[in-house]
Structure formats: C-alpha cells, structure tokens
XYZ file of N, CA, C and O in Angstrom:
344
model
N -8.010 37.235 182.433
C -8.288 37.536 183.827
C -7.823 36.340 184.667
O -8.019 35.196 184.284
N -7.232 36.618 185.827
C -6.762 35.540 186.690
C -7.949 34.860 187.366
O -9.024 35.442 187.515
N -7.737 33.647 187.775
C -8.835 32.827 188.284
C -9.396 33.337 189.604
O -10.620 33.449 189.760
N -8.533 33.635 190.576
C -9.014 34.052 191.902
C -9.814 35.357 191.848
O -10.924 35.422 192.405
N -9.322 36.416 191.198
C -10.149 37.634 191.113
C -11.442 37.412 190.325
O -12.472 38.011 190.634
N -11.395 36.537 189.324
C -12.601 36.253 188.546
C -13.680 35.623 189.422
O -14.839 36.028 189.390
N -13.280 34.639 190.228
C -14.243 33.969 191.110
C -14.761 34.933 192.170
O -15.957 34.973 192.474
N -13.858 35.744 192.749
C -14.274 36.705 193.766
C -15.256 37.717 193.187
O -16.291 38.011 193.803
N -14.958 38.242 192.017
C -15.846 39.215 191.391
C -17.193 38.579 191.047
O -18.238 39.190 191.232
N -17.160 37.348 190.594
C -18.389 36.670 190.185
C -19.332 36.461 191.363
O -20.542 36.664 191.243
N -18.790 36.050 192.523
C -19.655 35.734 193.654
C -19.958 36.933 194.538
O -20.985 36.972 195.196
N -19.084 37.925 194.582
C -19.366 39.099 195.407
C -20.396 40.009 194.766
O -21.187 40.652 195.453
N -20.387 40.106 193.464
C -21.286 41.005 192.767
C -22.293 40.231 191.922
O -22.532 40.559 190.760
N -22.885 39.208 192.509
C -23.888 38.416 191.794
C -25.169 39.236 191.622
O -25.461 40.137 192.403
N -25.956 38.906 190.612
C -27.176 39.655 190.328
C -28.296 39.344 191.306
O -29.144 40.171 191.561
N -28.275 38.144 191.885
C -29.329 37.782 192.823
C -29.021 38.421 194.176
O -27.937 38.316 194.699
N -30.014 39.069 194.772
C -29.782 39.746 196.051
C -29.892 38.783 197.228
O -29.439 39.096 198.314
N -30.500 37.636 197.026
C -30.668 36.679 198.121
C -29.652 35.539 198.025
O -29.860 34.467 198.575
N -28.557 35.792 197.368
C -27.518 34.790 197.221
C -26.835 34.570 198.582
O -26.482 35.520 199.269
N -26.656 33.339 198.951
C -26.088 32.995 200.256
C -24.650 33.483 200.370
O -24.220 33.927 201.435
N -23.930 33.450 199.290
C -22.528 33.863 199.339
C -22.422 35.356 199.622
O -21.519 35.792 200.334
N -23.349 36.161 199.132
C -23.345 37.590 199.449
C -23.571 37.814 200.938
O -22.942 38.681 201.541
N -24.460 37.049 201.528
C -24.738 37.179 202.959
C -23.524 36.757 203.774
O -23.116 37.448 204.713
N -22.908 35.647 203.419
C -21.722 35.166 204.137
C -20.577 36.167 203.987
O -19.863 36.459 204.951
N -20.406 36.729 202.818
C -19.355 37.720 202.590
C -19.593 38.979 203.412
O -18.656 39.545 203.979
N -20.827 39.410 203.490
C -21.142 40.603 204.282
C -20.887 40.351 205.764
O -20.339 41.208 206.462
N -21.267 39.176 206.247
C -21.045 38.846 207.656
C -19.555 38.758 207.966
O -19.082 39.279 208.987
N -18.784 38.141 207.088
C -17.347 38.031 207.340
C -16.663 39.391 207.246
O -15.759 39.691 208.031
N -17.078 40.246 206.321
C -16.499 41.593 206.227
C -16.832 42.411 207.461
O -15.979 43.140 207.986
N -18.048 42.280 207.957
C -18.436 42.978 209.177
C -17.644 42.466 210.374
O -17.188 43.251 211.221
N -17.439 41.165 210.460
C -16.647 40.595 211.548
C -15.208 41.063 211.517
O -14.615 41.376 212.557
N -14.622 41.129 210.334
C -13.249 41.631 210.214
C -13.165 43.106 210.607
O -12.209 43.532 211.251
N -14.149 43.892 210.223
C -14.149 45.315 210.572
C -14.264 45.512 212.081
O -13.564 46.335 212.669
N -15.141 44.736 212.724
C -15.305 44.841 214.181
C -14.039 44.385 214.892
O -13.587 45.022 215.847
N -13.441 43.291 214.435
C -12.208 42.804 215.052
C -11.066 43.788 214.909
O -10.301 44.022 215.856
N -10.920 44.399 213.738
C -9.864 45.380 213.520
C -10.087 46.623 214.373
O -9.143 47.158 214.978
N -11.316 47.080 214.462
C -11.617 48.251 215.293
C -11.329 47.963 216.761
O -10.769 48.803 217.466
N -11.695 46.777 217.228
C -11.433 46.416 218.625
C -9.939 46.359 218.906
O -9.473 46.838 219.948
N -9.173 45.815 217.992
C -7.718 45.746 218.163
C -7.108 47.141 218.218
O -6.254 47.416 219.064
N -7.531 48.031 217.355
C -7.003 49.402 217.351
C -7.371 50.118 218.651
O -6.537 50.802 219.253
N -8.584 49.942 219.125
C -9.012 50.592 220.370
C -8.225 50.050 221.554
O -7.752 50.812 222.406
N -8.046 48.740 221.638
C -7.315 48.139 222.763
C -5.862 48.590 222.762
O -5.302 48.934 223.814
N -5.213 48.618 221.606
C -3.824 49.067 221.542
C -3.703 50.548 221.901
O -2.728 50.953 222.542
N -4.670 51.358 221.547
C -4.652 52.774 221.915
C -4.800 52.947 223.425
O -4.127 53.782 224.035
N -5.660 52.157 224.034
C -5.837 52.228 225.487
C -4.558 51.790 226.196
O -4.117 52.425 227.159
N -3.928 50.718 225.740
C -2.665 50.274 226.340
C -1.584 51.333 226.197
O -0.790 51.545 227.112
N -1.530 52.003 225.070
C -0.551 53.064 224.864
C -0.808 54.210 225.843
O 0.129 54.776 226.403
N -2.048 54.552 226.076
C -2.391 55.596 227.050
C -2.028 55.186 228.461
O -1.502 55.990 229.240
N -2.287 53.926 228.832
C -1.922 53.454 230.162
C -0.416 53.441 230.355
O 0.085 53.749 231.430
N 0.321 53.111 229.311
C 1.778 53.077 229.406
C 2.331 54.457 229.725
O 3.158 54.617 230.616
N 1.867 55.471 229.013
C 2.357 56.821 229.284
C 1.889 57.308 230.652
O 2.619 58.018 231.340
N 0.696 56.915 231.081
C 0.193 57.306 232.400
C 1.027 56.677 233.509
O 1.424 57.348 234.460
N 1.342 55.403 233.380
C 2.146 54.713 234.393
C 3.568 55.262 234.414
O 4.151 55.472 235.469
N 4.147 55.516 233.249
C 5.503 56.077 233.198
C 5.556 57.456 233.848
O 6.509 57.791 234.537
N 4.541 58.274 233.642
C 4.547 59.605 234.255
C 4.297 59.527 235.753
O 4.859 60.309 236.516
N 3.477 58.593 236.209
C 3.189 58.482 237.635
C 4.324 57.813 238.405
O 4.631 58.193 239.535
N 4.974 56.841 237.804
C 6.009 56.087 238.505
C 7.418 56.553 238.166
O 8.380 55.994 238.661
N 7.568 57.559 237.322
C 8.881 58.022 236.907
C 9.675 58.671 238.023
O 10.910 58.646 238.030
N 9.001 59.264 238.996
C 9.702 59.969 240.070
C 9.925 59.090 241.296
O 10.438 59.572 242.301
N 9.550 57.846 241.252
C 9.694 56.955 242.396
C 11.139 56.476 242.488
O 11.726 56.020 241.509
N 11.722 56.594 243.667
C 13.084 56.121 243.900
C 13.018 54.735 244.525
O 12.190 54.482 245.412
N 13.889 53.829 244.127
C 13.886 52.489 244.718
C 14.440 52.509 246.139
O 15.185 53.412 246.517
N 14.054 51.504 246.948
C 14.569 51.394 248.307
C 16.047 51.032 248.317
O 16.791 51.482 249.181
N 16.465 50.230 247.386
C 17.853 49.796 247.310
C 18.299 49.848 245.858
O 17.664 49.262 244.988
N 19.401 50.576 245.593
C 19.928 50.660 244.243
C 21.379 50.193 244.266
O 22.183 50.687 245.052
N 21.684 49.228 243.423
C 23.035 48.687 243.351
C 23.721 49.300 242.135
O 23.247 49.151 241.014
N 24.832 49.987 242.390
C 25.604 50.606 241.317
C 27.073 50.241 241.486
O 27.524 49.978 242.604
N 27.849 50.237 240.417
C 29.277 49.943 240.553
C 30.016 51.110 241.208
O 29.553 52.247 241.171
N 31.150 50.790 241.841
C 31.949 51.831 242.485
C 32.443 52.852 241.480
O 32.341 54.061 241.682
N 33.001 52.366 240.386
C 33.518 53.256 239.353
C 33.057 52.754 237.992
O 32.808 51.569 237.806
N 32.950 53.646 237.065
C 32.579 53.262 235.705
C 31.090 53.015 235.552
O 30.292 53.290 236.448
N 30.748 52.473 234.391
C 29.341 52.228 234.071
C 28.930 50.780 234.228
O 27.751 50.472 234.219
N 29.886 49.875 234.348
C 29.536 48.466 234.396
C 30.546 47.701 235.229
O 31.640 48.187 235.509
N 30.175 46.512 235.626
C 31.046 45.634 236.402
C 31.922 44.835 235.450
O 31.416 44.235 234.506
N 33.209 44.835 235.689
C 34.132 44.079 234.859
C 34.160 42.643 235.362
O 34.281 42.397 236.559
N 34.014 41.681 234.444
C 34.007 40.274 234.826
C 35.426 39.825 235.152
O 36.350 40.046 234.397
N 35.553 39.198 236.298
C 36.843 38.710 236.760
C 36.704 37.208 236.963
O 35.674 36.736 237.473
N 37.719 36.447 236.579
C 37.644 34.993 236.751
C 37.555 34.607 238.215
O 37.049 33.533 238.552
N 38.033 35.449 239.115
C 37.944 35.159 240.539
C 36.499 35.235 241.056
O 36.175 34.653 242.077
N 35.633 35.931 240.328
C 34.226 36.044 240.748
C 33.461 34.745 240.516
O 32.469 34.474 241.181
N 33.934 33.936 239.579
C 33.210 32.728 239.199
C 33.080 31.755 240.367
O 32.037 31.136 240.538
N 34.097 31.619 241.160
C 34.038 30.697 242.292
C 33.128 31.189 243.414
O 32.632 30.414 244.210
N 32.868 32.490 243.468
C 32.049 33.061 244.542
C 30.579 33.184 244.171
O 29.772 33.547 245.018
N 30.241 32.893 242.941
C 28.849 32.984 242.537
C 28.046 31.801 243.045
O 28.507 30.672 243.040
N 26.842 32.060 243.496
C 25.939 31.002 243.940
C 24.879 30.849 242.848
O 24.108 31.746 242.584
N 24.906 29.691 242.221
C 23.944 29.459 241.131
C 22.889 28.479 241.533
O 23.042 27.599 242.284
C-alpha cells in the first residue's frame, strides 16, 4: 500500500469518534463543499446576466459607427504612418 493513501485511510477512519483529526477533516470537507457550491451558483448567475444583457442590448444601434468604404478591413498604407497621432 502506498504511504499517502495509508495515512489518509488511517486518520479518516479512526476508531475513536472524538479524534481531533476527524473533526478537522469534516470541517475542511464542509468548507470545500460550501466553497464549490458558491462558485457554481455565482458562475450560473453571471451566465444568466450575460444572456440577459446580450438580449436587452443586442438591438441597440451606436450613435457613430466607423466602417471602411470598401471591403471588410482597412489596408495599411505606409503613408498613413506619418498622419497617425500617437
């Protein structure tokens, strides 16, 4: 038997019911369960808000939309470099 599982089995399933390690293990397992449940609930709520915001704001048109004259993108020209303000 490997050492780590042997030690875990020995202390988790001890015969004494008032063993301190059993109490600490139960508290830590409960804390992990509560933390995992809270994380799942928060991520589910964020996912719901995301779809709600996308559906509510999906039909909104911007005040100003910049699009190229032709094509899907602006072609980079070396002459543009001197006119850029950085």
